[in-house]
PDB file of C-alpha atoms in Angstrom:
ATOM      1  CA  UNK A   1      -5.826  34.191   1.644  1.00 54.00           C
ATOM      2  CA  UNK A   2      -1.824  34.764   1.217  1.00 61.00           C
ATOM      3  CA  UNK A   3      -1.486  35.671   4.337  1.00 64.00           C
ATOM      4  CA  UNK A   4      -3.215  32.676   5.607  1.00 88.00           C
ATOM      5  CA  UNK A   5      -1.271  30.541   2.967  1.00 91.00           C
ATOM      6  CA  UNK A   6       1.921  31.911   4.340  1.00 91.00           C
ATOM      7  CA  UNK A   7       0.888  30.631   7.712  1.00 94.00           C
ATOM      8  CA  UNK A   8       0.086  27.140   6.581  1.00 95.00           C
ATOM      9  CA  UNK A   9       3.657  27.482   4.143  1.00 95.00           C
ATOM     10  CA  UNK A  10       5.402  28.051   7.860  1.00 96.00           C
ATOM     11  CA  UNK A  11       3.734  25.357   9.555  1.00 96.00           C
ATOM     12  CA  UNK A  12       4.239  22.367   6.559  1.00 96.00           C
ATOM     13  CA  UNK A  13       7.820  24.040   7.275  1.00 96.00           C
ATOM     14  CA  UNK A  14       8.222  23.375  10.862  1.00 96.00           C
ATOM     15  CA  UNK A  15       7.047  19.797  10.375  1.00 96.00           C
ATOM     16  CA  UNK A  16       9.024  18.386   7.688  1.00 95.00           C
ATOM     17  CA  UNK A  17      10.115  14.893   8.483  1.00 93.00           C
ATOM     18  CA  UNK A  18       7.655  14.331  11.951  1.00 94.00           C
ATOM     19  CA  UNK A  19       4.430  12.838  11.832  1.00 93.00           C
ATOM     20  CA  UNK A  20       2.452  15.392  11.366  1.00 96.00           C
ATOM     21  CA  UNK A  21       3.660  16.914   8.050  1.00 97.00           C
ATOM     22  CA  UNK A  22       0.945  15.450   5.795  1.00 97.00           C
ATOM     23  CA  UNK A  23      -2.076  16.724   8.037  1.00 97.00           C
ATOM     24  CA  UNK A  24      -0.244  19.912   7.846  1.00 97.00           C
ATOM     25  CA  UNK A  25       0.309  19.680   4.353  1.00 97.00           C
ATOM     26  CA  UNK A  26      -3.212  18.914   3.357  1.00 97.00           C
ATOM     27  CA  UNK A  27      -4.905  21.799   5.691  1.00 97.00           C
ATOM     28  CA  UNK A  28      -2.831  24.286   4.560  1.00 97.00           C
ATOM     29  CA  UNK A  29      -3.448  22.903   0.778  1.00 97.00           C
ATOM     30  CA  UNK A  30      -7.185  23.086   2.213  1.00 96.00           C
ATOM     31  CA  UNK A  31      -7.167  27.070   2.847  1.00 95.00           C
ATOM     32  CA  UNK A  32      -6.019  27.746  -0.611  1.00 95.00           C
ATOM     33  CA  UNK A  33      -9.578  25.866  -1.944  1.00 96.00           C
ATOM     34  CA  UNK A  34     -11.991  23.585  -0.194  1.00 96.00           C
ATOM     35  CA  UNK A  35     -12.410  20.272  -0.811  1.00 97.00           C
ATOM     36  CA  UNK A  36     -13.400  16.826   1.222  1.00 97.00           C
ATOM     37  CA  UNK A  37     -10.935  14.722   1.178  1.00 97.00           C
ATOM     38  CA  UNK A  38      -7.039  13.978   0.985  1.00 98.00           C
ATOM     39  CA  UNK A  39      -4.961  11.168   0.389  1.00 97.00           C
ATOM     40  CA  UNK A  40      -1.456  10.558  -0.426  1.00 98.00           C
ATOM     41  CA  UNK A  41      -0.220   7.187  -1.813  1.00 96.00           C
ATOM     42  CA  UNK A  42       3.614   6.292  -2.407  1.00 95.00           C
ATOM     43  CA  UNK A  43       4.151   4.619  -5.930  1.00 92.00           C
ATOM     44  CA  UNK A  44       7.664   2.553  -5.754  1.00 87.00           C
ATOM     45  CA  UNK A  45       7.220   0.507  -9.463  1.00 78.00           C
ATOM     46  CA  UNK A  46       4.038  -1.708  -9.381  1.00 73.00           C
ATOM     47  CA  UNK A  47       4.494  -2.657  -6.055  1.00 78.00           C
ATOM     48  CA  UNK A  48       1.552  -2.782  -3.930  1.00 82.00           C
ATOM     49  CA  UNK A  49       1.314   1.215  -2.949  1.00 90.00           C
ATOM     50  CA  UNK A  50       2.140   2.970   0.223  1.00 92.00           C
ATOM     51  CA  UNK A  51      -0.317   4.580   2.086  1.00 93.00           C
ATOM     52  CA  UNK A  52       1.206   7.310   3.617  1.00 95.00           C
ATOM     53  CA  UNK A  53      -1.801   9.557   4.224  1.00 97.00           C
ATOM     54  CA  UNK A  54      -5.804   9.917   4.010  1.00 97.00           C
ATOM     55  CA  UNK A  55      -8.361  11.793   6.496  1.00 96.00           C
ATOM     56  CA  UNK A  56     -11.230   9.164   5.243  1.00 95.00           C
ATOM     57  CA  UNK A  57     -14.089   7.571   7.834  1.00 94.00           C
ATOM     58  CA  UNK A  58     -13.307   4.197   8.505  1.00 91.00           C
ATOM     59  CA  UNK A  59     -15.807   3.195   5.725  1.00 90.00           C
ATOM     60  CA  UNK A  60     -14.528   5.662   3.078  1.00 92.00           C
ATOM     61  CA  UNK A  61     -10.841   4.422   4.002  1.00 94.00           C
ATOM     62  CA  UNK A  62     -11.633   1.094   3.016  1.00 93.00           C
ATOM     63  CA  UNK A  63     -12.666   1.626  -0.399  1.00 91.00           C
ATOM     64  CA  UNK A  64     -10.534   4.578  -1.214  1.00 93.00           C
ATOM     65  CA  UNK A  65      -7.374   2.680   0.662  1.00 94.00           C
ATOM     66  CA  UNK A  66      -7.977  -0.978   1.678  1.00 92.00           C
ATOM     67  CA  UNK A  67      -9.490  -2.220  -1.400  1.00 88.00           C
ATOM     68  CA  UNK A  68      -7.306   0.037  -3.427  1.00 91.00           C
ATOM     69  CA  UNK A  69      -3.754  -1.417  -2.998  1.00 87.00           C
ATOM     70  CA  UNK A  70      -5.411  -4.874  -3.394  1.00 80.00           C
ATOM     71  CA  UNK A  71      -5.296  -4.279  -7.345  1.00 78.00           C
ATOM     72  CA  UNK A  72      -7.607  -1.866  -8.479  1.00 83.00           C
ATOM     73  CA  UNK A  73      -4.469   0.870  -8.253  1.00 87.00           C
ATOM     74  CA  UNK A  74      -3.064  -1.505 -11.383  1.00 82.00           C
ATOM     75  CA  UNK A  75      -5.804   0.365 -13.624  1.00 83.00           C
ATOM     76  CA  UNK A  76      -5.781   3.828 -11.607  1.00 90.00           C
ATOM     77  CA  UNK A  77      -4.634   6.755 -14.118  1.00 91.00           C
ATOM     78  CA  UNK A  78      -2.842   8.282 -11.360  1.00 94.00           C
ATOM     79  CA  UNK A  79      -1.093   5.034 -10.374  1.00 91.00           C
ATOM     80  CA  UNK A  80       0.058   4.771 -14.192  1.00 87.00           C
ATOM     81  CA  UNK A  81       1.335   8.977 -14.267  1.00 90.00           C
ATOM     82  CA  UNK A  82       3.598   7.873 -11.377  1.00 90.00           C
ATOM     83  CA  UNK A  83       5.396   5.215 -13.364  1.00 83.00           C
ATOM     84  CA  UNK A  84       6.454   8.543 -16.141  1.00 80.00           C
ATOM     85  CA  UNK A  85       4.304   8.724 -18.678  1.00 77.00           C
ATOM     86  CA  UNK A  86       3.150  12.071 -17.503  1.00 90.00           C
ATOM     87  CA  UNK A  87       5.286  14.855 -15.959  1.00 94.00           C
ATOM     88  CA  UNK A  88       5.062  16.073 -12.432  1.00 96.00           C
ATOM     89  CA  UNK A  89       2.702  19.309 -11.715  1.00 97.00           C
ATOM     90  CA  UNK A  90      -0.936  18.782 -10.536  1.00 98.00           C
ATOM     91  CA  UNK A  91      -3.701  17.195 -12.787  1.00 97.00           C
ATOM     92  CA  UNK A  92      -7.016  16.592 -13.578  1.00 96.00           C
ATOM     93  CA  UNK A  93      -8.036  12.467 -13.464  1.00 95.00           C
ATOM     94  CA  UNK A  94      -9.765  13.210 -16.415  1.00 92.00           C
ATOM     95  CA  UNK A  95      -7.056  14.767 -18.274  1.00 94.00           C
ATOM     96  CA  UNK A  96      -4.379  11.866 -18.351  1.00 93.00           C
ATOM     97  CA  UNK A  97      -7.216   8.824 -17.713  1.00 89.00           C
ATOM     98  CA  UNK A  98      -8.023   7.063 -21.310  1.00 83.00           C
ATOM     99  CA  UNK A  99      -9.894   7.818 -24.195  1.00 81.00           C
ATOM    100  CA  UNK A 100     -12.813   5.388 -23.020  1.00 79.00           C
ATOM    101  CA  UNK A 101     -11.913   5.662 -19.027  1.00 84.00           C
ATOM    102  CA  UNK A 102     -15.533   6.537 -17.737  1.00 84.00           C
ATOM    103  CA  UNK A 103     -16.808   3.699 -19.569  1.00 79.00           C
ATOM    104  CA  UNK A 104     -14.613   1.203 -18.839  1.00 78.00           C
ATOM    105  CA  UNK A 105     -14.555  -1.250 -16.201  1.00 74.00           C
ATOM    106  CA  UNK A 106     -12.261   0.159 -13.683  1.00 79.00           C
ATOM    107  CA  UNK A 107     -14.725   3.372 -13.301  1.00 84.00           C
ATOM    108  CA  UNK A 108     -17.617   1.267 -13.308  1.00 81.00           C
ATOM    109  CA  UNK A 109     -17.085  -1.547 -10.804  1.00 79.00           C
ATOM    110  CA  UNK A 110     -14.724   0.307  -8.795  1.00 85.00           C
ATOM    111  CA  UNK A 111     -14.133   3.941  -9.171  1.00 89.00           C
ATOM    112  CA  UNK A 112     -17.932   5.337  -9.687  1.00 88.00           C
ATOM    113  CA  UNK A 113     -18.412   3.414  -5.971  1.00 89.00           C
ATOM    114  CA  UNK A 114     -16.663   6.814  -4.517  1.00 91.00           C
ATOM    115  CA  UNK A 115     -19.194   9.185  -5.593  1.00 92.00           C
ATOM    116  CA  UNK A 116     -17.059  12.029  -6.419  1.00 94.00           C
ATOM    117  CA  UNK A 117     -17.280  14.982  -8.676  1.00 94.00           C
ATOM    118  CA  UNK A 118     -13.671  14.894  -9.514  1.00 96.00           C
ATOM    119  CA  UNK A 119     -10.077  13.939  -8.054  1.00 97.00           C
ATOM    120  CA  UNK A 120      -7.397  16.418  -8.707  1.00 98.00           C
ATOM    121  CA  UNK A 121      -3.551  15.166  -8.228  1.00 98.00           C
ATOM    122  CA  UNK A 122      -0.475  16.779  -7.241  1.00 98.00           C
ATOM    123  CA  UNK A 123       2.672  13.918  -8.922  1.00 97.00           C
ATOM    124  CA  UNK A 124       5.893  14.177  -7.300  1.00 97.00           C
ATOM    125  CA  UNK A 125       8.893  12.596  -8.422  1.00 95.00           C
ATOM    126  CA  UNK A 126      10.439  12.236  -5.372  1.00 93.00           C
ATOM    127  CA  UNK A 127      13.537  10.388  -7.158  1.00 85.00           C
ATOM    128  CA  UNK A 128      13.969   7.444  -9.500  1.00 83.00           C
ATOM    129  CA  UNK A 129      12.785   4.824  -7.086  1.00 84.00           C
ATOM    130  CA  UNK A 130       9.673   6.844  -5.758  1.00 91.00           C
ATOM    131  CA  UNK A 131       6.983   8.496  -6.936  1.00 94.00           C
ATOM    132  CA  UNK A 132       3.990  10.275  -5.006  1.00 96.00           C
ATOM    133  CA  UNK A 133       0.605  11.343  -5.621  1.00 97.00           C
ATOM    134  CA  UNK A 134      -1.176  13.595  -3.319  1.00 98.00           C
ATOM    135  CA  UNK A 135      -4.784  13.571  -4.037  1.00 98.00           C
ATOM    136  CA  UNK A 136      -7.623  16.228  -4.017  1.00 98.00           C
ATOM    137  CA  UNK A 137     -11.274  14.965  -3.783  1.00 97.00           C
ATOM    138  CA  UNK A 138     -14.670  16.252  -3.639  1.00 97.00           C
ATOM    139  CA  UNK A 139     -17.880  15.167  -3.722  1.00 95.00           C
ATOM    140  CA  UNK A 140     -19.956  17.756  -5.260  1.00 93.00           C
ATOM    141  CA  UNK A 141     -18.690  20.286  -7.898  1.00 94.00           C
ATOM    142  CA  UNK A 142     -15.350  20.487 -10.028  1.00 96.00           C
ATOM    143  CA  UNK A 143     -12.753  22.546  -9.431  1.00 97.00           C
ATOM    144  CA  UNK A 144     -12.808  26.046 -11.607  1.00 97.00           C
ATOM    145  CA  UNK A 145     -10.196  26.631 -13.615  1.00 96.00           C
ATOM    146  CA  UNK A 146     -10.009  29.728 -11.094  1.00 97.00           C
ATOM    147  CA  UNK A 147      -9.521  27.182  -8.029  1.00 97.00           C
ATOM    148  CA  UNK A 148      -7.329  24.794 -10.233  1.00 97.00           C
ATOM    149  CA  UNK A 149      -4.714  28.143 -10.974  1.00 96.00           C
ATOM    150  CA  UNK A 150      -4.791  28.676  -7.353  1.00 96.00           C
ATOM    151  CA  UNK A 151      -3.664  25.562  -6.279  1.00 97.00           C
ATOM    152  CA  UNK A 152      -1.051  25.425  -9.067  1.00 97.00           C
ATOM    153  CA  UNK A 153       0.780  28.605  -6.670  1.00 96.00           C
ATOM    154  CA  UNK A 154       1.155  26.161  -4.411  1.00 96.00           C
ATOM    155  CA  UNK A 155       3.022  23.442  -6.278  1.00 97.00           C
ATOM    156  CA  UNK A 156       6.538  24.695  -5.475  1.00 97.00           C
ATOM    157  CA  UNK A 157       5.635  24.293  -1.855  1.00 97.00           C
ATOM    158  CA  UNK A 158       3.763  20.974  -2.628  1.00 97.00           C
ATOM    159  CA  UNK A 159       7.389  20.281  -4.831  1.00 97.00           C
ATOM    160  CA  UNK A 160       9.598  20.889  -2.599  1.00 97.00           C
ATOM    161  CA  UNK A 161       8.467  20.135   1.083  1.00 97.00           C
ATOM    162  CA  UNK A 162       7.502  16.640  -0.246  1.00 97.00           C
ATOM    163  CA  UNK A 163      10.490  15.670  -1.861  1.00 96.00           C
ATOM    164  CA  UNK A 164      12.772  16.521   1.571  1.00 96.00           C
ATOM    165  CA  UNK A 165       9.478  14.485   3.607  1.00 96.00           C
ATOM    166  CA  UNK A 166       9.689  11.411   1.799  1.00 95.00           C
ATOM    167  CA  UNK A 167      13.384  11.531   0.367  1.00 91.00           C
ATOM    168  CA  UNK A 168      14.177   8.553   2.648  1.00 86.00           C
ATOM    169  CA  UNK A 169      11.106   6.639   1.925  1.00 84.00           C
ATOM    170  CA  UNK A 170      12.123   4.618  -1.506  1.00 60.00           C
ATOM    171  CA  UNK A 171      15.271   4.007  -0.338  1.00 56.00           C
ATOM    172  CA  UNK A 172      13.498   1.792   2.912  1.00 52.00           C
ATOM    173  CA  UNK A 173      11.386  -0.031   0.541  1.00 50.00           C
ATOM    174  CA  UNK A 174      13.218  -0.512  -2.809  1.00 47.00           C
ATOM    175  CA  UNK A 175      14.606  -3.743  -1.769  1.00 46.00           C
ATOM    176  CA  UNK A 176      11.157  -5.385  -1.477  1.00 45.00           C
ATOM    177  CA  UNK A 177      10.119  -4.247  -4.982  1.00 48.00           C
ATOM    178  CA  UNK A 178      11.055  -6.309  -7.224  1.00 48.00           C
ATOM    179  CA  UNK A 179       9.329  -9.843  -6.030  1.00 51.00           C
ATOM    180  CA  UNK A 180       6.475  -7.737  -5.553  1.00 49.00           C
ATOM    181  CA  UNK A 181       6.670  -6.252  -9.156  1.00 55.00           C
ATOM    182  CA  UNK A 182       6.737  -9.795 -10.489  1.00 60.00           C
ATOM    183  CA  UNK A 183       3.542 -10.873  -8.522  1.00 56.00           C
ATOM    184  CA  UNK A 184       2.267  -7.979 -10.126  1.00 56.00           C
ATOM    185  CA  UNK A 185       3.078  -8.424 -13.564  1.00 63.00           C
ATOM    186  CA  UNK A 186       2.260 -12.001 -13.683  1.00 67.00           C
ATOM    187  CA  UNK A 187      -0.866 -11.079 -12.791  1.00 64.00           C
ATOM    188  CA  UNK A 188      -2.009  -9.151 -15.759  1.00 65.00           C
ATOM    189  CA  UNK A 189      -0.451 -12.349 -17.857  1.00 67.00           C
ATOM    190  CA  UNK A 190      -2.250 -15.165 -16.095  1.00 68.00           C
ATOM    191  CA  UNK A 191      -5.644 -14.096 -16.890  1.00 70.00           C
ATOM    192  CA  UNK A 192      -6.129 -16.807 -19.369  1.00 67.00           C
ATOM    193  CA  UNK A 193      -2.584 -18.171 -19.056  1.00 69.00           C
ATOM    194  CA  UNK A 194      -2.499 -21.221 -21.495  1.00 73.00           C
ATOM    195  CA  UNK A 195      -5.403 -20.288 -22.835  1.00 82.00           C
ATOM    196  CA  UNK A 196      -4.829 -16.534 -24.302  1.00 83.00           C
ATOM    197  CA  UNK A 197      -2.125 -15.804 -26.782  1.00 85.00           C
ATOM    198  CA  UNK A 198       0.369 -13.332 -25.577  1.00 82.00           C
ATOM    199  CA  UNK A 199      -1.417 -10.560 -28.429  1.00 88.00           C
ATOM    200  CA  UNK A 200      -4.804 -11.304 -26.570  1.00 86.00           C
ATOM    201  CA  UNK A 201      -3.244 -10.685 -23.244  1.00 83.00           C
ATOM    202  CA  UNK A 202      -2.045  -7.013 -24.121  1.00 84.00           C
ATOM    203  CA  UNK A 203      -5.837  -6.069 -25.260  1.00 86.00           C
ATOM    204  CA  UNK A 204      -7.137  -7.612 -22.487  1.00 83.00           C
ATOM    205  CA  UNK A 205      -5.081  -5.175 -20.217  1.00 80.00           C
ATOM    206  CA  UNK A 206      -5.177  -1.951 -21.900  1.00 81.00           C
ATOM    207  CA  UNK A 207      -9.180  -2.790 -22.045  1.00 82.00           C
ATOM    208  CA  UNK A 208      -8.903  -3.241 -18.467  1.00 78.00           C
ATOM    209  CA  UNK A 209      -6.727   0.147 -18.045  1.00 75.00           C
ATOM    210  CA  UNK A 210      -9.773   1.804 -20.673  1.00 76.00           C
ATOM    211  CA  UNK A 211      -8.698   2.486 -23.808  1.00 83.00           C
ATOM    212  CA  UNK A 212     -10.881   2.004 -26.359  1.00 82.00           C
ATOM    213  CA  UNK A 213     -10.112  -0.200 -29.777  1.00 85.00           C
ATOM    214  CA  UNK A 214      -8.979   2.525 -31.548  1.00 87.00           C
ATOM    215  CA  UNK A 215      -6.114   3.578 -28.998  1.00 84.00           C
ATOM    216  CA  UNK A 216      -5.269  -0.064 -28.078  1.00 87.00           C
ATOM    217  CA  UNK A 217      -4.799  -0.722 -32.157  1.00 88.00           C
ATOM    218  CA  UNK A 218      -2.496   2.506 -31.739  1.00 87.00           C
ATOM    219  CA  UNK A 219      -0.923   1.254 -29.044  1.00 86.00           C
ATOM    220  CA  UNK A 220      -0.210  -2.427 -30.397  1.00 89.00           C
ATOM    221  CA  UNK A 221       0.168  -1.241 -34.215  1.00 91.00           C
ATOM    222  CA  UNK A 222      -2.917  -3.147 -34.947  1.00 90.00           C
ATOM    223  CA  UNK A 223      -6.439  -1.988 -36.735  1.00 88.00           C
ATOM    224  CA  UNK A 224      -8.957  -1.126 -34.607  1.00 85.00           C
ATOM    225  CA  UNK A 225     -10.946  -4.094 -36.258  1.00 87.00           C
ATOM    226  CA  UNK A 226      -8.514  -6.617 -35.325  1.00 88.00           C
ATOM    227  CA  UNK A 227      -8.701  -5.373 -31.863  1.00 86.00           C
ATOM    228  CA  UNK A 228     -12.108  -6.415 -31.525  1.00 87.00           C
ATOM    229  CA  UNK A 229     -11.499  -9.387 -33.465  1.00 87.00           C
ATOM    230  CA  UNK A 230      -9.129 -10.255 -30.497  1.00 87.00           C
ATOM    231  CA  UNK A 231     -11.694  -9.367 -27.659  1.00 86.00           C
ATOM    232  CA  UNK A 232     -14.466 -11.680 -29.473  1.00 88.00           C
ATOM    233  CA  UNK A 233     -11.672 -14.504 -29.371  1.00 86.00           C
ATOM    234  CA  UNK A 234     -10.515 -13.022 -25.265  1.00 86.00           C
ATOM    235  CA  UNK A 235     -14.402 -13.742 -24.163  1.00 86.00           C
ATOM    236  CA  UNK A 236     -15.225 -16.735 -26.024  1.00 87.00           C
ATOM    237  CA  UNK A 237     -12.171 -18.155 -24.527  1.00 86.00           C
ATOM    238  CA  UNK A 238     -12.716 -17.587 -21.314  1.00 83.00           C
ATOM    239  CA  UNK A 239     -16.079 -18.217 -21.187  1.00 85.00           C
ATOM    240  CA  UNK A 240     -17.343 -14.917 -20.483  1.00 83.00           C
ATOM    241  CA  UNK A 241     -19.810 -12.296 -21.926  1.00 81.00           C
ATOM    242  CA  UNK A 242     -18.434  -8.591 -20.392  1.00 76.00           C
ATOM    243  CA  UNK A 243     -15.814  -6.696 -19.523  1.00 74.00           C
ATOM    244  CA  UNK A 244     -17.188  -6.803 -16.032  1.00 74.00           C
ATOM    245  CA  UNK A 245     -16.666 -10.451 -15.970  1.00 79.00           C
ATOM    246  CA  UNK A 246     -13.211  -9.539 -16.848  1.00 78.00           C
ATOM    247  CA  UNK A 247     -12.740  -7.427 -14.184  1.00 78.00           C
ATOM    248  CA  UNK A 248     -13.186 -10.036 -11.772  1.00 76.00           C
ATOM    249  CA  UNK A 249     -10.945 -12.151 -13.494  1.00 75.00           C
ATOM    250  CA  UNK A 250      -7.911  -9.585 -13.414  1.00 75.00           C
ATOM    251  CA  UNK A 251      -8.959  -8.880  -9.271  1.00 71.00           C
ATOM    252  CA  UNK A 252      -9.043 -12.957  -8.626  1.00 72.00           C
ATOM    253  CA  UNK A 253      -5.485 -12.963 -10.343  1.00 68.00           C
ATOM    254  CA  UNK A 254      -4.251  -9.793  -8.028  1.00 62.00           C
ATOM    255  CA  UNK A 255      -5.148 -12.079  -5.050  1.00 62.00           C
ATOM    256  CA  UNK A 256      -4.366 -14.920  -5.858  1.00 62.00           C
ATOM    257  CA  UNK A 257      -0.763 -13.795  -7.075  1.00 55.00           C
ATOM    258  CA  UNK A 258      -0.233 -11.232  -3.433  1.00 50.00           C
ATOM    259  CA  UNK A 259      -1.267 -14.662  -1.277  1.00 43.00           C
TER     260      UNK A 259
END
């Protein structure tokens, strides 16, 4: 396997900075351990992501990609790694989503529509304007701790040969950011705007991002009680009955704030 590693190593090498370099990058990453899929998304602040690489079917590339960068990405533990709340190095989803991700909204309306066993992530800080996450997906089975160890080898390589690929990158598209960061932000604080009090707009999006009422009460310095309190007062203002409901709400605003 090193020697075929070393191979791969050569030919990432050779195509640093041509178009190629990601395919390159995720077969090579591919003979270390198998897996399905690949994708690689640029995070520049909130602004709608870059998608700088998948090997998805059409169909697959419009869930995973198209509908993505729409909004979901907003609630996407990955997504919120890249803005530094977790240090580079590759991770499990599971290991920096929140407490209550898998039974939050995001996973159910969106996320559990993939079907996968588990998503593995490389984060590279490619510099302060730029982050990247190159993702690791399969469908059946998760990684061993075995496969995971192997794949942490490679992060130097992973490191290093992204950071000179996509060193130019942020610098093309950091002038565009901040209009679309404010799109984005209002977003999360018109759901309800008028109606919801600033408080009820922060547990309304770390719901939506999955914590549960004990973490957001950490979070805001508030009781757990008083959290619920607040999402009792969030529903009956709006007029709805689930988090689902809420969901929709937060996409609606996403679209109707990017139009």
């Amino acid at each position: 396997m090193a020697l075929d590693w070393n191979t791969h190593v050569a030919q990432i090498i050779g195509d640093l900075e041509k178009p190629n370099f990601a395919r390159s990058l995720s077969d090579g990453l591919k003979s270390v351990v198998s897996f399905d899929y690949t994708v690689i998304f640029g995070y520049v602040g909130t602004a709608k992501p870059l998608a700088l690489y998948d090997d998805f079917s059409p169909e697959r590339r419009d869930l995973h990609v198209d509908q993505y960068v729409e909004g979901p990405y907003l609630l996407d533990p990955f997504f919120l790694a890249s803005t530094g709340k977790v240090k580079p190095g590759l991770w499990r989803l599971s290991d920096i989503a929140p407490d209550r991700f898998y039974q939050g909204e995001y996973f159910r309306s969106y996320y559990a529509q993939t079907g996968l066993a588990e998503e593995i992530g490389y984060l590279v800080t490619i510099h302060e304007q730029l982050s990247i996450v190159v993702s690791l997906m399969r469908k059946s089975k998760r990684f061993s701790k075995s496969e995971l160890k192997l794949l942490q080898s490679a992060w130097p390589v992973v490191d290093a040969s992204c950071k000179r690929n996509w060193a130019h990158t942020a610098n093309e598209t950091s002038q565009l950011t901040p209009a679309l960061e404010e799109k984005i932000e209002l977003a999360f604080q018109s759901i309800g705007e008028g109606i919801l009090t600033p408080r009820e707009r922060e547990v309304v999006e770390h719901t939506l991002r999955g914590h549960s009422a004990d973490a957001v009460g950490k979070l805001l310095g508030i009781s757990s009680g008083t959290v619920r309190i607040h999402r009792r007062n969030i529903y009956s203002k709006l007029r709805i009955n689930s988090q689902g409901e809420l969901f929709s709400a937060f996409l609606s605003s996403i679209m109707n704030g990017q139009s």
